[in-house]
C-alpha cells in the first residue's frame, strides 16, 4: 500500500520505552509518572464505574467536566468561556491537537512549528494536506534558554500560512513563555489571518514562581486560538487519555465537526470523576509546581558533579542534559547505547528537529520516585 505518511516511523516514545523494557533499564524516556494519581481521585473513578456511568458520554464531554474546565480557565487566566460553546473534552491532548489541525489546515497550507517540536504535530498537518515550516528555537549569549526569534517568525509568515503551533511549557526543552512573549506574538500575528494552536499540557508544571502565560490570558490571541490541555499530566494519569480543547465558539464548531468523527466521545466514568475531583480539590494545581520543582532540583543536584551540562528546566517534567563533554556520538545512537550499557533510557532531542545540528542533547523525565532518580543519576555520574 502507498503510505500516506512515508516519512513517519514509530514514535520515539514507543521505541525508547520498548528498548528500556527489553534492557530492563530505568525508563526516563517516555514522559509518564512512576506514581499513581491521588487515592481520592481513584476512589471517585470507582464510584462512577459502580454507579452506572458506563455508556457514551455526550459528544462534547459531560457537562460537569466542561463546567469545571470553564471555572478553572476563569480562575487562573481570567477568561470567561462558555462551557457549552467553547469547551470540548478530548481523547487526550493528542486527539485535541489532531482535530484542531484537521479543522484548521487545508491542502496547500503552511503550518509553522518550532523545533524541537513534539512529534504528533507534523503527521497531523501532512494528513490535512498541509506542510510544516520548521523554525528553530534559538539560544544566544543574552538569552541562553531556548526561545522564539520573533523576527524570524514574522519573516516566515506568508499568504499560505494558516496556523502556528506553540507548546509552552515546552516539551522537550522545558522553557516557558513570558508575558512579554505574548505581546510579541500578538504583534506578529495582528495583521494576518493566521490561527494559533497552543499545546499547554504542562500548564500547571512551572517552576521558580513563574506564572503560566496561557494564550487564554490575551484578548487578541484568544480570538484566533485553540488551547489544548491534558489531565494526564496534571493528575499523574497519562494512561487515562483525557484532555480538552478551549476555543472561541466559531473555532469550536469546526473543531467538533472533526472530533465527532475521530472518537465521538471520551471515557465516561473518568470524566465524571475528574469533574468532581476538580471541584473538591482546586488547590491541586497550586501544589503541582512545588511537587515537581522538588523533583527537578533533586535530579539536578544529583547530577551537578557529572560530565553533563544543563540549565534547569523552567517547566514540564523533563530535564535536558548536554553530553557534548562526554562524546560526539549522535544522540539517537547515544540514547540507545546508554539504555543498553548503563540501563538508563532517555529521549534523543534531534528526532524533534527537521535539521540536524551539532547539539548533543538528551531529554530525561524526572516524574519519578526519588529512588529511581537516584539510581539513574548514580549511573549517569559514572560517564
Ligand atoms: N503534547 C505534548 C507537548 C506532550 O508532551 C504530550 C504527551 N504527553 C501530549 C501533547 C499528549 O498528551 P495526551 O497524553 O493527553 O494525549
Ligand atoms: N508526551 C509524552 C512524552 O513526551 C509521550 C506521550 C506518548 O508516548 N505519545 O514523553
Coordinates of C-alpha atoms and ligand atoms in Angstrom, one line a residue:
X1 CA 0.0 0.0 0.0
X2 CA 1.3 3.5 -0.8
X3 CA 1.9 5.2 2.5
X4 CA 0.2 8.5 3.3
X5 CA 3.0 9.1 5.8
X6 CA 6.1 7.8 4.0
X7 CA 8.5 9.6 6.3
X8 CA 6.8 8.5 9.5
X9 CA 8.3 5.7 11.6
X10 CA 7.2 4.6 15.0
X11 CA 7.1 7.4 17.6
X12 CA 10.3 7.7 19.6
X13 CA 8.3 7.3 22.8
X14 CA 7.2 3.8 21.9
X15 CA 10.7 2.9 20.6
X16 CA 12.6 4.0 23.7
X17 CA 10.1 2.6 26.2
X18 CA 10.3 -0.8 24.4
X19 CA 14.1 -0.7 24.3
X20 CA 14.1 0.3 28.0
X21 CA 11.9 -2.7 28.8
X22 CA 14.0 -5.1 26.7
X23 CA 17.1 -3.9 28.6
X24 CA 15.4 -3.8 32.0
X25 CA 16.6 -0.2 32.2
X26 CA 15.4 2.8 34.3
X27 CA 13.0 4.4 32.0
X28 CA 13.4 8.1 32.0
X29 CA 12.4 8.3 28.3
X30 CA 8.7 8.5 27.7
X31 CA 7.0 11.1 29.8
X32 CA 4.9 9.5 32.5
X33 CA 4.9 9.5 36.3
X34 CA 6.2 6.4 38.2
X35 CA 3.5 7.1 40.8
X36 CA -0.3 6.9 40.9
X37 CA -3.0 9.6 41.0
X38 CA -4.4 10.7 44.4
X39 CA -6.3 7.9 46.1
X40 CA -9.3 10.2 46.3
X41 CA -9.4 10.5 42.5
X42 CA -9.1 6.8 42.1
X43 CA -12.0 6.2 44.5
X44 CA -14.1 8.7 42.5
X45 CA -13.4 6.7 39.3
X46 CA -14.5 3.5 41.1
X47 CA -17.6 5.3 42.4
X48 CA -18.7 6.3 38.9
X49 CA -17.8 2.9 37.5
X50 CA -20.1 1.3 40.0
X51 CA -22.9 3.8 39.6
X52 CA -23.9 3.4 36.0
X53 CA -21.6 6.0 34.3
X54 CA -20.6 3.4 31.7
X55 CA -22.4 4.4 28.5
X56 CA -21.5 7.0 25.9
X57 CA -20.8 10.5 27.2
X58 CA -22.2 13.4 25.3
X59 CA -20.0 14.2 22.2
X60 CA -18.8 17.5 23.8
X61 CA -17.9 16.0 27.2
X62 CA -20.0 15.6 30.3
X63 CA -21.5 19.0 31.5
X64 CA -19.9 18.9 35.0
X65 CA -16.4 18.5 33.5
X66 CA -16.9 21.2 30.9
X67 CA -18.2 23.5 33.7
X68 CA -15.2 22.6 35.9
X69 CA -12.8 23.4 33.0
X70 CA -14.6 26.8 32.3
X71 CA -14.3 27.7 36.0
X72 CA -10.6 26.8 36.1
X73 CA -9.9 28.9 33.0
X74 CA -11.7 31.9 34.6
X75 CA -10.0 31.4 37.9
X76 CA -6.4 31.0 36.5
X77 CA -6.4 33.0 33.3
X78 CA -9.2 35.5 33.8
X79 CA -11.1 34.4 30.7
X80 CA -14.9 33.7 30.9
X81 CA -15.6 30.9 28.4
X82 CA -18.9 29.3 27.5
X83 CA -18.8 25.7 28.7
X84 CA -21.4 24.7 26.1
X85 CA -20.0 26.5 23.1
X86 CA -16.2 26.8 23.7
X87 CA -15.1 23.7 25.7
X88 CA -14.7 20.2 24.3
X89 CA -13.4 17.2 26.2
X90 CA -11.0 15.2 24.0
X91 CA -9.4 11.8 23.9
X92 CA -6.2 13.1 25.4
X93 CA -4.4 16.2 24.1
X94 CA -3.3 14.1 21.2
X95 CA -6.8 13.9 19.8
X96 CA -7.4 17.6 20.5
X97 CA -4.3 18.6 18.6
X98 CA -5.2 16.3 15.7
X99 CA -8.8 17.5 15.5
X100 CA -7.7 21.2 15.7
X101 CA -5.2 20.7 12.9
X102 CA -7.7 18.9 10.7
X103 CA -10.2 21.7 11.4
X104 CA -7.8 24.5 10.5
X105 CA -5.5 23.2 7.8
X106 CA -6.4 22.7 4.2
X107 CA -4.3 21.3 1.3
X108 CA -1.5 23.7 0.3
X109 CA -1.5 25.5 3.7
X110 CA 1.7 26.1 5.7
X111 CA 1.9 25.5 9.4
X112 CA 4.7 26.9 11.5
X113 CA 6.2 24.7 14.2
X114 CA 9.1 25.5 16.5
X115 CA 11.9 22.9 16.6
X116 CA 12.4 20.9 18.6
X117 CA 8.7 20.2 18.0
X118 CA 6.6 17.5 19.7
X119 CA 6.3 14.6 17.3
X120 CA 2.5 14.4 16.8
X121 CA 2.1 17.8 15.0
X122 CA 3.7 17.2 11.7
X123 CA 1.9 13.9 10.7
X124 CA -1.4 15.6 11.5
X125 CA -0.5 18.5 9.3
X126 CA 0.6 16.2 6.5
X127 CA -2.7 14.2 6.7
X128 CA -4.6 17.5 6.4
X129 CA -2.7 18.3 3.2
X130 CA -0.5 21.0 4.7
X131 CA 3.2 21.4 5.1
X132 CA 5.2 22.3 8.2
X133 CA 7.6 25.1 8.2
X134 CA 10.1 24.5 10.9
X135 CA 11.6 27.4 12.8
X136 CA 14.3 26.5 15.3
X137 CA 14.0 27.8 18.9
X138 CA 17.3 29.6 19.4
X139 CA 19.8 30.2 22.2
X140 CA 22.0 33.3 22.4
X141 CA 24.5 34.8 24.8
X142 CA 21.9 37.3 26.1
X143 CA 19.2 34.6 26.3
X144 CA 20.8 31.3 26.9
X145 CA 17.5 29.4 27.2
X146 CA 15.8 28.2 24.0
X147 CA 13.4 31.0 22.8
X148 CA 11.4 32.2 19.8
X149 CA 13.2 34.5 17.4
X150 CA 10.2 36.8 16.7
X151 CA 11.9 38.4 13.7
X152 CA 12.3 35.0 12.1
X153 CA 8.8 34.1 12.9
X154 CA 7.5 37.3 11.2
X155 CA 9.6 36.6 8.1
X156 CA 8.3 33.0 7.9
X157 CA 4.6 34.1 7.7
X158 CA 3.3 34.4 4.2
X159 CA -0.1 34.2 2.4
X160 CA -0.1 30.4 2.7
X161 CA 0.5 30.4 6.5
X162 CA -2.6 29.0 8.1
X163 CA -1.6 28.0 11.6
X164 CA 1.2 28.4 14.2
X165 CA 1.6 25.7 16.7
X166 CA 3.0 26.7 20.1
X167 CA 3.9 24.4 23.1
X168 CA 4.8 26.1 26.3
X169 CA 5.9 25.0 28.9
X170 CA 7.9 23.3 26.1
X171 CA 8.5 19.6 25.6
X172 CA 11.4 18.7 25.4
X173 CA 13.4 21.8 26.4
X174 CA 11.4 22.8 29.5
X175 CA 11.3 26.5 28.6
X176 CA 8.3 28.8 29.1
X177 CA 6.7 31.9 27.7
X178 CA 6.9 35.3 29.4
X179 CA 4.1 38.0 29.4
X180 CA 6.4 39.9 27.0
X181 CA 6.4 36.9 24.6
X182 CA 2.6 37.0 24.4
X183 CA 2.8 40.7 23.4
X184 CA 5.4 39.9 20.8
X185 CA 3.2 37.0 19.4
X186 CA 0.2 39.4 19.3
X187 CA 2.3 41.9 17.3
X188 CA 3.5 39.3 14.8
X189 CA 0.1 37.9 14.0
X190 CA -2.0 41.1 14.4
X191 CA -2.4 41.9 10.6
X192 CA -2.6 38.3 9.5
X193 CA -5.4 35.7 9.3
X194 CA -3.2 33.0 11.0
X195 CA -4.8 30.7 13.6
X196 CA -2.9 29.6 16.7
X197 CA -2.8 26.1 18.3
X198 CA -1.4 26.3 21.8
X199 CA -0.4 23.0 23.3
X200 CA -0.5 23.8 27.1
X201 CA -0.4 20.3 28.5
X202 CA 2.2 21.3 31.1
X203 CA 0.3 24.5 32.1
X204 CA 0.5 23.5 35.8
X205 CA 4.1 22.3 35.9
X206 CA 6.1 25.5 36.0
X207 CA 8.9 26.5 38.4
X208 CA 10.7 29.2 40.3
X209 CA 7.5 31.2 41.0
X210 CA 6.8 31.8 37.3
X211 CA 3.2 32.1 36.1
X212 CA 2.0 30.2 33.1
X213 CA 1.4 32.6 30.2
X214 CA -1.6 30.9 28.6
X215 CA -2.8 32.3 25.3
X216 CA -6.2 32.5 27.1
X217 CA -4.9 35.5 29.0
X218 CA -4.6 37.7 25.9
X219 CA -7.8 39.0 24.3
X220 CA -6.3 39.4 20.8
X221 CA -4.6 36.0 20.8
X222 CA -7.7 34.2 22.2
X223 CA -9.8 35.2 19.3
X224 CA -7.7 33.0 16.9
X225 CA -6.6 30.2 19.2
X226 CA -7.3 26.6 20.0
X227 CA -5.9 25.9 23.5
X228 CA -5.3 22.2 24.3
X229 CA -4.5 20.7 27.7
X230 CA -4.4 17.2 29.2
X231 CA -5.5 15.8 32.6
X232 CA -2.8 13.1 32.2
X233 CA 0.0 15.5 33.3
X234 CA -2.0 17.3 35.9
X235 CA -3.4 14.3 37.7
X236 CA -0.5 11.8 37.2
X237 CA -2.8 9.7 35.0
X238 CA -1.3 9.7 31.5
X239 CA -2.9 6.4 30.8
X240 CA -6.4 7.8 31.0
X241 CA -6.0 9.9 27.9
X242 CA -8.5 12.7 28.7
X243 CA -7.8 16.2 27.7
X244 CA -9.7 19.2 26.4
X245 CA -9.8 22.0 23.8
X246 CA -10.9 25.5 24.6
X247 CA -11.5 27.8 21.6
X248 CA -13.9 30.6 20.6
X249 CA -17.3 29.3 19.5
X250 CA -16.7 29.6 15.7
X251 CA -13.5 27.6 16.0
X252 CA -15.1 25.1 18.4
X253 CA -17.9 24.5 15.9
X254 CA -15.3 23.4 13.3
X255 CA -13.3 21.5 15.9
X256 CA -16.3 19.5 16.9
X257 CA -17.1 18.6 13.3
X258 CA -13.8 16.7 13.3
X259 CA -13.8 15.5 16.9
X260 CA -17.2 13.7 16.5
X261 CA -15.7 11.5 13.7
X262 CA -12.4 10.9 15.3
X263 CA -13.7 9.5 18.6
X264 CA -17.2 10.9 19.1
X265 CA -16.9 10.9 22.9
X266 CA -14.4 10.2 25.7
X267 CA -14.4 7.7 28.6
X268 CA -17.5 8.5 30.8
X269 CA -16.6 7.5 34.4
X270 CA -13.3 9.2 34.3
X271 CA -14.8 12.4 33.0
X272 CA -17.2 12.5 36.0
X273 CA -14.5 11.5 38.4
X274 CA -12.2 14.3 37.2
X275 CA -15.1 16.8 37.3
X276 CA -15.9 16.0 41.0
X277 CA -12.2 16.0 41.9
X278 CA -11.6 19.4 40.3
X279 CA -14.5 20.8 42.3
X280 CA -13.3 19.2 45.6
X281 CA -9.6 20.0 45.3
X282 CA -9.0 23.2 43.4
X283 CA -5.7 23.5 45.4
X284 CA -4.3 20.6 43.4
X285 CA -2.9 23.0 40.7
X286 CA -1.3 25.2 43.2
X287 CA 0.6 22.3 44.8
X288 CA 1.9 20.9 41.5
X289 CA 4.8 23.3 40.8
X290 CA 6.4 22.7 44.2
X291 CA 5.9 19.0 43.9
X292 CA 7.8 18.8 40.5
X293 CA 10.2 21.6 41.4
X294 CA 11.5 19.5 44.2
X295 CA 12.0 16.6 41.8
X296 CA 13.8 18.8 39.3
X297 CA 16.0 20.2 42.0
X298 CA 16.8 16.7 43.3
X299 CA 17.7 15.4 39.9
X300 CA 19.8 18.4 39.0
X301 CA 21.6 18.3 42.4
X302 CA 22.4 14.6 41.9
X303 CA 24.0 15.4 38.5
X304 CA 25.8 18.6 39.5
X305 CA 29.2 16.8 39.5
X306 CA 28.5 14.7 36.4
X307 CA 30.0 15.4 33.0
X308 CA 26.7 16.6 31.7
X309 CA 25.9 20.3 31.4
X310 CA 22.5 21.7 31.8
X311 CA 20.2 24.6 32.6
X312 CA 17.5 23.5 35.0
X313 CA 14.1 23.3 33.3
X314 CA 11.7 26.2 33.8
X315 CA 8.6 23.9 33.4
X316 CA 7.4 20.4 32.3
X317 CA 8.8 17.2 33.9
X318 CA 11.7 17.0 31.6
X319 CA 15.4 17.9 32.0
X320 CA 17.6 18.3 29.0
X321 CA 21.2 17.2 29.5
X322 CA 24.0 18.2 27.2
X323 CA 26.5 15.3 26.8
X324 CA 29.0 17.0 24.4
X325 CA 31.8 16.8 27.0
X326 CA 31.4 13.0 27.0
X327 CA 31.2 12.1 23.4
X328 CA 30.5 13.4 19.9
X329 CA 28.3 10.4 19.1
X330 CA 24.9 11.4 17.7
X331 CA 22.0 11.5 20.2
X332 CA 19.9 8.6 18.7
X333 CA 22.9 6.3 18.9
X334 CA 24.0 7.5 22.3
X335 CA 20.5 7.3 23.8
X336 CA 20.3 3.7 22.6
X337 CA 23.8 2.9 23.9
X338 CA 23.0 4.4 27.3
X339 CA 19.9 2.3 27.6
X340 CA 21.8 -0.9 26.7
X341 CA 25.0 -0.3 28.5
X342 CA 24.2 1.6 31.7
X343 CA 20.5 0.9 31.8
X344 CA 19.1 4.4 31.7
X345 CA 16.7 5.3 28.9
X346 CA 16.2 8.9 27.6
X347 CA 14.9 10.6 24.5
X348 CA 17.2 12.0 21.8
X349 CA 16.2 15.6 21.1
X350 CA 17.2 15.6 17.4
X351 CA 14.2 13.5 16.5
X352 CA 12.1 16.6 17.1
X353 CA 14.0 18.7 14.7
X354 CA 13.9 18.9 10.9
X355 CA 17.6 19.9 10.6
X356 CA 20.4 18.0 12.2
X357 CA 22.5 20.3 14.4
X358 CA 25.7 19.9 16.4
X359 CA 23.8 19.8 19.6
X360 CA 24.3 16.8 21.8
X361 CA 21.2 16.7 23.9
X362 CA 19.1 14.1 25.6
X363 CA 15.8 14.5 27.5
X364 CA 15.2 12.8 30.8
X365 CA 11.8 12.6 32.6
X366 CA 12.0 13.3 36.3
X367 CA 8.4 12.5 37.1
X368 CA 9.8 9.5 39.1
X369 CA 10.2 8.4 42.6
X370 CA 13.3 9.6 44.3
X371 CA 15.0 6.2 44.4
X372 CA 14.6 5.8 40.6
X373 CA 16.1 9.3 40.1
X374 CA 18.9 8.4 42.5
X375 CA 19.8 5.1 40.8
X376 CA 19.7 6.7 37.4
X377 CA 21.9 9.6 38.5
X378 CA 24.4 7.3 40.1
X379 CA 24.8 5.6 36.7
X380 CA 24.9 8.8 34.7
X381 CA 27.6 10.3 37.1
X382 CA 30.0 7.5 36.1
X383 CA 30.1 8.6 32.5
Ligands
LIG1 N1 1.6 17.5 23.8 C1 2.7 17.4 24.5 C2 3.7 18.5 24.4 C3 3.0 16.3 25.2 O1 4.1 16.2 25.9 C4 2.0 15.2 25.2 C5 2.4 14.0 26.0 N2 2.1 13.6 26.9 C6 0.9 15.4 24.5 C7 0.7 16.5 23.8 C8 -0.2 14.3 24.5 O2 -1.0 14.3 25.6 P1 -2.1 13.1 25.9 O3 -1.3 12.0 26.5 O4 -3.1 13.8 26.8 O5 -2.6 12.8 24.6
LIG2 N1 4.2 13.2 25.8 C1 5.0 12.1 26.3 C2 6.4 12.4 26.2 O1 6.8 13.5 25.7 C3 4.7 10.8 25.5 C4 3.4 10.6 25.0 C5 3.4 9.4 24.0 O2 4.0 8.4 24.3 N2 2.7 9.6 23.0 O3 7.2 11.7 26.6

